[in-house]
Every structure is written in structure tokens, then in C-alpha cells.
PDB file of C-alpha atoms in Angstrom:
ATOM      1  CA  MET A 479      98.647  13.078 -13.506  1.00 56.00           C
ATOM      2  CA  PRO A 480      96.174  13.097 -16.591  1.00 64.00           C
ATOM      3  CA  ILE A 481      93.824  10.033 -17.262  1.00 68.00           C
ATOM      4  CA  GLU A 482      94.560   9.078 -20.341  1.00 66.00           C
ATOM      5  CA  PHE A 483      92.419   5.698 -21.678  1.00 65.00           C
ATOM      6  CA  ARG A 484      94.094   4.548 -25.077  1.00 65.00           C
ATOM      7  CA  PRO A 485      92.492   2.121 -26.081  1.00 64.00           C
ATOM      8  CA  ASP A 486      93.446  -1.438 -26.013  1.00 64.00           C
ATOM      9  CA  SER A 487      91.191  -4.187 -28.628  1.00 69.00           C
ATOM     10  CA  ASN A 488      87.589  -3.782 -27.463  1.00 71.00           C
ATOM     11  CA  SER A 489      88.891  -1.952 -24.340  1.00 72.00           C
ATOM     12  CA  ALA A 490      90.192   1.328 -23.289  1.00 70.00           C
ATOM     13  CA  PHE A 491      94.015   1.061 -20.668  1.00 73.00           C
ATOM     14  CA  ASP A 492      95.422   3.963 -19.342  1.00 69.00           C
ATOM     15  CA  ALA A 493      98.634   2.508 -17.492  1.00 72.00           C
ATOM     16  CA  SER A 494      99.182   5.454 -15.356  1.00 71.00           C
ATOM     17  CA  SER A 495      96.138   3.707 -12.883  1.00 75.00           C
ATOM     18  CA  ALA A 496      96.697   0.412 -14.426  1.00 76.00           C
ATOM     19  CA  VAL A 497      92.646   0.774 -15.033  1.00 82.00           C
ATOM     20  CA  ARG A 498      90.781  -0.983 -17.792  1.00 82.00           C
ATOM     21  CA  ILE A 499      86.622   0.310 -19.168  1.00 83.00           C
ATOM     22  CA  SER A 500      85.978  -3.136 -21.191  1.00 84.00           C
ATOM     23  CA  PHE A 501      83.703  -2.518 -24.169  1.00 87.00           C
ATOM     24  CA  PRO A 502      79.461  -2.704 -22.233  1.00 92.00           C
ATOM     25  CA  ARG A 503      77.144  -5.061 -22.389  1.00 93.00           C
ATOM     26  CA  VAL A 504      74.641  -3.319 -24.965  1.00 93.00           C
ATOM     27  CA  LEU A 505      71.089  -3.740 -24.268  1.00 94.00           C
ATOM     28  CA  PRO A 506      67.421  -2.609 -25.426  1.00 95.00           C
ATOM     29  CA  ALA A 507      65.993  -0.568 -22.364  1.00 94.00           C
ATOM     30  CA  THR A 508      62.886   1.254 -21.238  1.00 93.00           C
ATOM     31  CA  LEU A 509      62.088   4.232 -19.385  1.00 90.00           C
ATOM     32  CA  SER A 510      59.367   4.931 -16.667  1.00 91.00           C
ATOM     33  CA  ASP A 511      57.334   7.156 -20.274  1.00 94.00           C
ATOM     34  CA  GLY A 512      57.802   3.710 -22.079  1.00 93.00           C
ATOM     35  CA  SER A 513      60.377   5.573 -24.311  1.00 92.00           C
ATOM     36  CA  GLU A 514      62.489   2.577 -25.803  1.00 94.00           C
ATOM     37  CA  VAL A 515      66.119   3.741 -25.080  1.00 96.00           C
ATOM     38  CA  ILE A 516      69.586   1.981 -25.214  1.00 96.00           C
ATOM     39  CA  GLU A 517      71.658   0.534 -21.592  1.00 96.00           C
ATOM     40  CA  TYR A 518      75.076   0.908 -21.902  1.00 96.00           C
ATOM     41  CA  GLN A 519      76.796  -1.203 -19.115  1.00 95.00           C
ATOM     42  CA  TYR A 520      80.789  -0.682 -18.442  1.00 93.00           C
ATOM     43  CA  THR A 521      82.419  -2.892 -16.374  1.00 90.00           C
ATOM     44  CA  PHE A 522      86.491  -0.525 -14.503  1.00 89.00           C
ATOM     45  CA  ARG A 523      88.919  -2.882 -13.562  1.00 87.00           C
ATOM     46  CA  HIS A 524      92.193  -2.595 -11.948  1.00 84.00           C
ATOM     47  CA  ASP A 525      94.440  -5.883 -12.073  1.00 82.00           C
ATOM     48  CA  GLY A 526      91.157  -7.881 -13.543  1.00 82.00           C
ATOM     49  CA  GLU A 527      88.681  -6.427 -10.013  1.00 88.00           C
ATOM     50  CA  ARG A 528      85.797  -4.173 -11.074  1.00 90.00           C
ATOM     51  CA  ILE A 529      86.163  -1.208  -9.212  1.00 86.00           C
ATOM     52  CA  ALA A 530      83.609   0.538 -10.440  1.00 87.00           C
ATOM     53  CA  SER A 531      80.361   0.357 -12.877  1.00 90.00           C
ATOM     54  CA  LEU A 532      77.734   2.465 -14.799  1.00 93.00           C
ATOM     55  CA  GLY A 533      75.396   2.122 -16.398  1.00 94.00           C
ATOM     56  CA  ILE A 534      74.014   4.345 -19.027  1.00 96.00           C
ATOM     57  CA  PHE A 535      70.950   5.497 -21.240  1.00 96.00           C
ATOM     58  CA  GLY A 536      71.443   6.323 -24.994  1.00 96.00           C
ATOM     59  CA  THR A 537      69.656   6.749 -28.437  1.00 95.00           C
ATOM     60  CA  GLU A 538      69.785   5.755 -31.656  1.00 94.00           C
ATOM     61  CA  ALA A 539      68.975   7.506 -34.924  1.00 93.00           C
ATOM     62  CA  LEU A 540      70.165   7.724 -38.226  1.00 91.00           C
ATOM     63  CA  ALA A 541      71.100  10.676 -40.140  1.00 89.00           C
ATOM     64  CA  VAL A 542      71.490  10.567 -44.364  1.00 89.00           C
ATOM     65  CA  HIS A 543      73.752  13.296 -46.586  1.00 82.00           C
ATOM     66  CA  GLU A 544      74.802  13.611 -48.681  1.00 83.00           C
ATOM     67  CA  ASN A 545      77.982  11.332 -48.699  1.00 77.00           C
ATOM     68  CA  GLY A 546      75.874   8.829 -46.977  1.00 79.00           C
ATOM     69  CA  ARG A 547      74.557   7.528 -43.898  1.00 86.00           C
ATOM     70  CA  GLU A 548      76.089   7.655 -40.194  1.00 90.00           C
ATOM     71  CA  ARG A 549      74.596   5.744 -37.372  1.00 92.00           C
ATOM     72  CA  ILE A 550      75.243   7.730 -33.819  1.00 94.00           C
ATOM     73  CA  TYR A 551      74.571   6.975 -30.764  1.00 95.00           C
ATOM     74  CA  THR A 552      74.098   9.286 -28.818  1.00 96.00           C
ATOM     75  CA  LEU A 553      74.846   8.656 -24.050  1.00 97.00           C
ATOM     76  CA  ASP A 554      73.911  10.997 -21.932  1.00 96.00           C
ATOM     77  CA  LEU A 555      75.616  11.140 -19.127  1.00 96.00           C
ATOM     78  CA  SER A 556      73.240  13.516 -17.095  1.00 94.00           C
ATOM     79  CA  ALA A 557      72.099  11.137 -14.460  1.00 93.00           C
ATOM     80  CA  SER A 558      73.551  12.468 -10.894  1.00 91.00           C
ATOM     81  CA  GLU A 559      74.374   8.734 -10.298  1.00 94.00           C
ATOM     82  CA  ILE A 560      76.157   8.540 -13.023  1.00 95.00           C
ATOM     83  CA  LEU A 561      78.232  11.521 -13.025  1.00 94.00           C
ATOM     84  CA  ASN A 562      78.969  11.384  -9.209  1.00 94.00           C
ATOM     85  CA  SER A 563      79.595   7.841 -10.383  1.00 93.00           C
ATOM     86  CA  ILE A 564      82.590   8.985 -11.928  1.00 93.00           C
ATOM     87  CA  ILE A 565      84.044  12.265  -9.698  1.00 92.00           C
ATOM     88  CA  ASP A 566      83.564   8.892  -7.230  1.00 92.00           C
ATOM     89  CA  PHE A 567      86.377   6.121  -9.672  1.00 88.00           C
ATOM     90  CA  LYS A 568      88.412  10.020  -9.469  1.00 90.00           C
ATOM     91  CA  GLU A 569      88.362   9.192  -6.179  1.00 89.00           C
ATOM     92  CA  GLU A 570      89.497   5.920  -6.519  1.00 85.00           C
ATOM     93  CA  ILE A 571      91.930   6.056  -8.511  1.00 84.00           C
ATOM     94  CA  GLY A 572      93.745   9.195  -6.889  1.00 85.00           C
ATOM     95  CA  ASN A 573      93.707  11.225  -9.704  1.00 85.00           C
ATOM     96  CA  LYS A 574      94.737  15.387  -8.770  1.00 87.00           C
ATOM     97  CA  GLU A 575      92.919  16.733 -12.011  1.00 86.00           C
ATOM     98  CA  ASP A 576      90.070  19.149 -12.181  1.00 89.00           C
ATOM     99  CA  VAL A 577      86.459  17.128 -12.305  1.00 91.00           C
ATOM    100  CA  SER A 578      86.185  19.687 -15.224  1.00 91.00           C
ATOM    101  CA  ALA A 579      88.586  17.485 -16.772  1.00 89.00           C
ATOM    102  CA  PHE A 580      88.265  14.310 -15.432  1.00 90.00           C
ATOM    103  CA  ILE A 581      84.989  13.753 -16.517  1.00 93.00           C
ATOM    104  CA  ARG A 582      85.478  14.817 -20.722  1.00 91.00           C
ATOM    105  CA  ALA A 583      88.180  12.111 -19.909  1.00 89.00           C
ATOM    106  CA  VAL A 584      86.650   9.191 -19.186  1.00 91.00           C
ATOM    107  CA  ALA A 585      83.765  10.212 -21.323  1.00 93.00           C
ATOM    108  CA  GLN A 586      86.315  10.098 -24.738  1.00 90.00           C
ATOM    109  CA  ARG A 587      87.470   6.757 -22.685  1.00 88.00           C
ATOM    110  CA  LEU A 588      83.516   5.309 -23.088  1.00 92.00           C
ATOM    111  CA  VAL A 589      83.301   6.371 -26.404  1.00 92.00           C
ATOM    112  CA  ASN A 590      86.444   5.592 -28.404  1.00 87.00           C
ATOM    113  CA  VAL A 591      86.138   1.556 -27.020  1.00 87.00           C
ATOM    114  CA  PHE A 592      83.938   1.101 -29.657  1.00 88.00           C
ATOM    115  CA  SER A 593      87.112   2.632 -32.253  1.00 82.00           C
ATOM    116  CA  ASN A 594      87.151  -0.828 -32.861  1.00 78.00           C
ATOM    117  CA  GLN A 595      84.413  -1.353 -35.360  1.00 76.00           C
ATOM    118  CA  PRO A 596      83.482  -0.750 -38.194  1.00 74.00           C
ATOM    119  CA  SER A 597      80.547  -1.131 -39.746  1.00 76.00           C
ATOM    120  CA  ILE A 598      80.169  -1.131 -43.753  1.00 76.00           C
ATOM    121  CA  PHE A 599      76.733  -0.365 -44.263  1.00 79.00           C
ATOM    122  CA  GLU A 600      77.083   2.889 -42.703  1.00 86.00           C
ATOM    123  CA  SER A 601      79.180   5.409 -41.228  1.00 90.00           C
ATOM    124  CA  ILE A 602      79.080   5.393 -37.082  1.00 93.00           C
ATOM    125  CA  ARG A 603      79.010   8.224 -34.894  1.00 93.00           C
ATOM    126  CA  TYR A 604      78.844   8.231 -31.204  1.00 95.00           C
ATOM    127  CA  ILE A 605      78.904  10.777 -28.445  1.00 96.00           C
ATOM    128  CA  ALA A 606      78.586  11.361 -24.895  1.00 96.00           C
ATOM    129  CA  VAL A 607      76.586  13.892 -23.911  1.00 96.00           C
ATOM    130  CA  ALA A 608      75.590  16.270 -20.760  1.00 95.00           C
ATOM    131  CA  ARG A 609      73.088  18.437 -19.499  1.00 93.00           C
ATOM    132  CA  ILE A 610      74.161  21.907 -18.053  1.00 92.00           C
ATOM    133  CA  ASP A 611      71.949  21.708 -15.299  1.00 91.00           C
ATOM    134  CA  SER A 612      73.533  18.854 -14.703  1.00 92.00           C
ATOM    135  CA  LEU A 613      77.109  19.454 -14.111  1.00 92.00           C
ATOM    136  CA  ASN A 614      76.280  23.281 -12.194  1.00 90.00           C
ATOM    137  CA  GLN A 615      73.956  20.669  -9.567  1.00 91.00           C
ATOM    138  CA  LEU A 616      76.881  18.865  -8.659  1.00 89.00           C
ATOM    139  CA  GLY A 617      78.926  22.636  -8.667  1.00 88.00           C
ATOM    140  CA  ILE A 618      81.262  21.037 -12.150  1.00 87.00           C
ATOM    141  CA  ALA A 619      81.972  23.380 -14.232  1.00 81.00           C
ATOM    142  CA  THR A 620      81.414  23.695 -17.913  1.00 81.00           C
ATOM    143  CA  PRO A 621      84.375  24.368 -19.811  1.00 71.00           C
ATOM    144  CA  ASP A 622      84.286  27.735 -22.592  1.00 70.00           C
ATOM    145  CA  ASP A 623      85.982  25.229 -25.285  1.00 70.00           C
ATOM    146  CA  SER A 624      82.491  23.001 -24.990  1.00 73.00           C
ATOM    147  CA  LEU A 625      80.109  22.376 -27.654  1.00 75.00           C
ATOM    148  CA  LYS A 626      76.952  23.145 -26.279  1.00 75.00           C
ATOM    149  CA  LEU A 627      74.335  22.079 -28.184  1.00 75.00           C
ATOM    150  CA  ARG A 628      70.301  22.841 -28.616  1.00 78.00           C
ATOM    151  CA  ASP A 629      68.219  22.425 -25.374  1.00 83.00           C
ATOM    152  CA  GLY A 630      71.225  23.025 -22.605  1.00 86.00           C
ATOM    153  CA  VAL A 631      73.296  20.316 -23.313  1.00 92.00           C
ATOM    154  CA  VAL A 632      76.849  20.008 -23.856  1.00 93.00           C
ATOM    155  CA  LEU A 633      79.607  17.819 -25.686  1.00 94.00           C
ATOM    156  CA  LEU A 634      81.622  15.576 -24.073  1.00 94.00           C
ATOM    157  CA  ALA A 635      82.623  13.210 -25.765  1.00 94.00           C
ATOM    158  CA  SER A 636      82.804  12.000 -29.340  1.00 94.00           C
ATOM    159  CA  LEU A 637      83.965   9.669 -31.558  1.00 92.00           C
ATOM    160  CA  LEU A 638      83.544   8.648 -35.850  1.00 91.00           C
ATOM    161  CA  VAL A 639      84.122   5.210 -37.042  1.00 89.00           C
ATOM    162  CA  PRO A 640      84.055   5.078 -41.267  1.00 87.00           C
ATOM    163  CA  GLN A 641      81.309   3.469 -42.829  1.00 83.00           C
ATOM    164  CA  LYS A 642      84.468   0.163 -43.583  1.00 78.00           C
ATOM    165  CA  GLN A 643      84.367  -0.335 -47.602  1.00 66.00           C
ATOM    166  CA  ALA A 644      83.474  -3.902 -49.000  1.00 52.00           C
ATOM    167  CA  GLU A 645      86.080  -5.474 -50.154  1.00 53.00           C
ATOM    168  CA  ALA A 646      86.751  -6.057 -53.331  1.00 47.00           C
ATOM    169  CA  ARG A 647      85.686 -10.456 -54.464  1.00 47.00           C
TER     170      ARG A 647
END
């Protein structure tokens, strides 16, 4: 049965497996090359018990266009440790779905936990990506319908949270 995490307050919940992905801890981090990134620390729980954790590095960018501003947060799932953790999680819950589809479903839910976080300053887009070569090294096929970005990166998931209009006083 396909996993279907639904937004639930500040988390995502899959009724078939009774697994909840909590809103992540979001911390600043510095990589070994000195670049500043964001670390997202997710916890997966079943009946309140932690069954998996993911630490994912990401970036933040601001796009300005004629319709306003959009803040873009990118979560990079390319690290083999992250992909292997997602595969281990799949096995832990006994999911029979195709690995590629499962990774995309989890990636979508990782960004969906932010769906209730509106901003009055700009729209916010959350995307989850992975390098195609990272997927291929683990024998994970890149679906034909995937949006391939530049530099051998594939889009796994996306969420747009529109700018919340300030209430009139």
C-alpha cells in the first residue's frame, strides 16, 4: 500500500502505518568547506516511539520577481546516509511500494510539514532534491516524469506556501 502522509498540524501522518513525521528542528550549520547551511532534524514516530531520524542539510535563497518575493528553502537528500535511512524506514514499516516512489512520497511529506507556516512577508517554497548520480549509486531509478534541474539534480518534492495577506485593522 502506498504511503500517504497527510498534513496534520505541524506534522505529517500516515494512517496506514500510523507513522508521524514531526516538524523538524531547524538549526544553522557550517559545512567542512565553511559554507553556511540549514540543518533540518526530522523524527519519525510510531505510536509515540521514535523509529527513525533524519538530519538533512539545506539552503535558503530569496527570489524577487514582478509578483513579489519568494523565499526558497531547499532540502538536499543526496547523501547516501539519508537515502539509506529512508530505505531502512521503508523496510521497518514493511512498505512494499517501489523504492523510488517511496523516496518521493517521503520527500513530499518532509516539505509538507511546513504547510501551516504562513509568512506575511513573502511566499515560501520548500523543495526536496537529490543528485541523480546519488540515486543511481544506490540502484534507485529516476522516474521518467521527474523534473530534472541543472547540474544533475532531480526535484523530488515541492510545496508552495503563499504569502498570507495582512489582516485589515
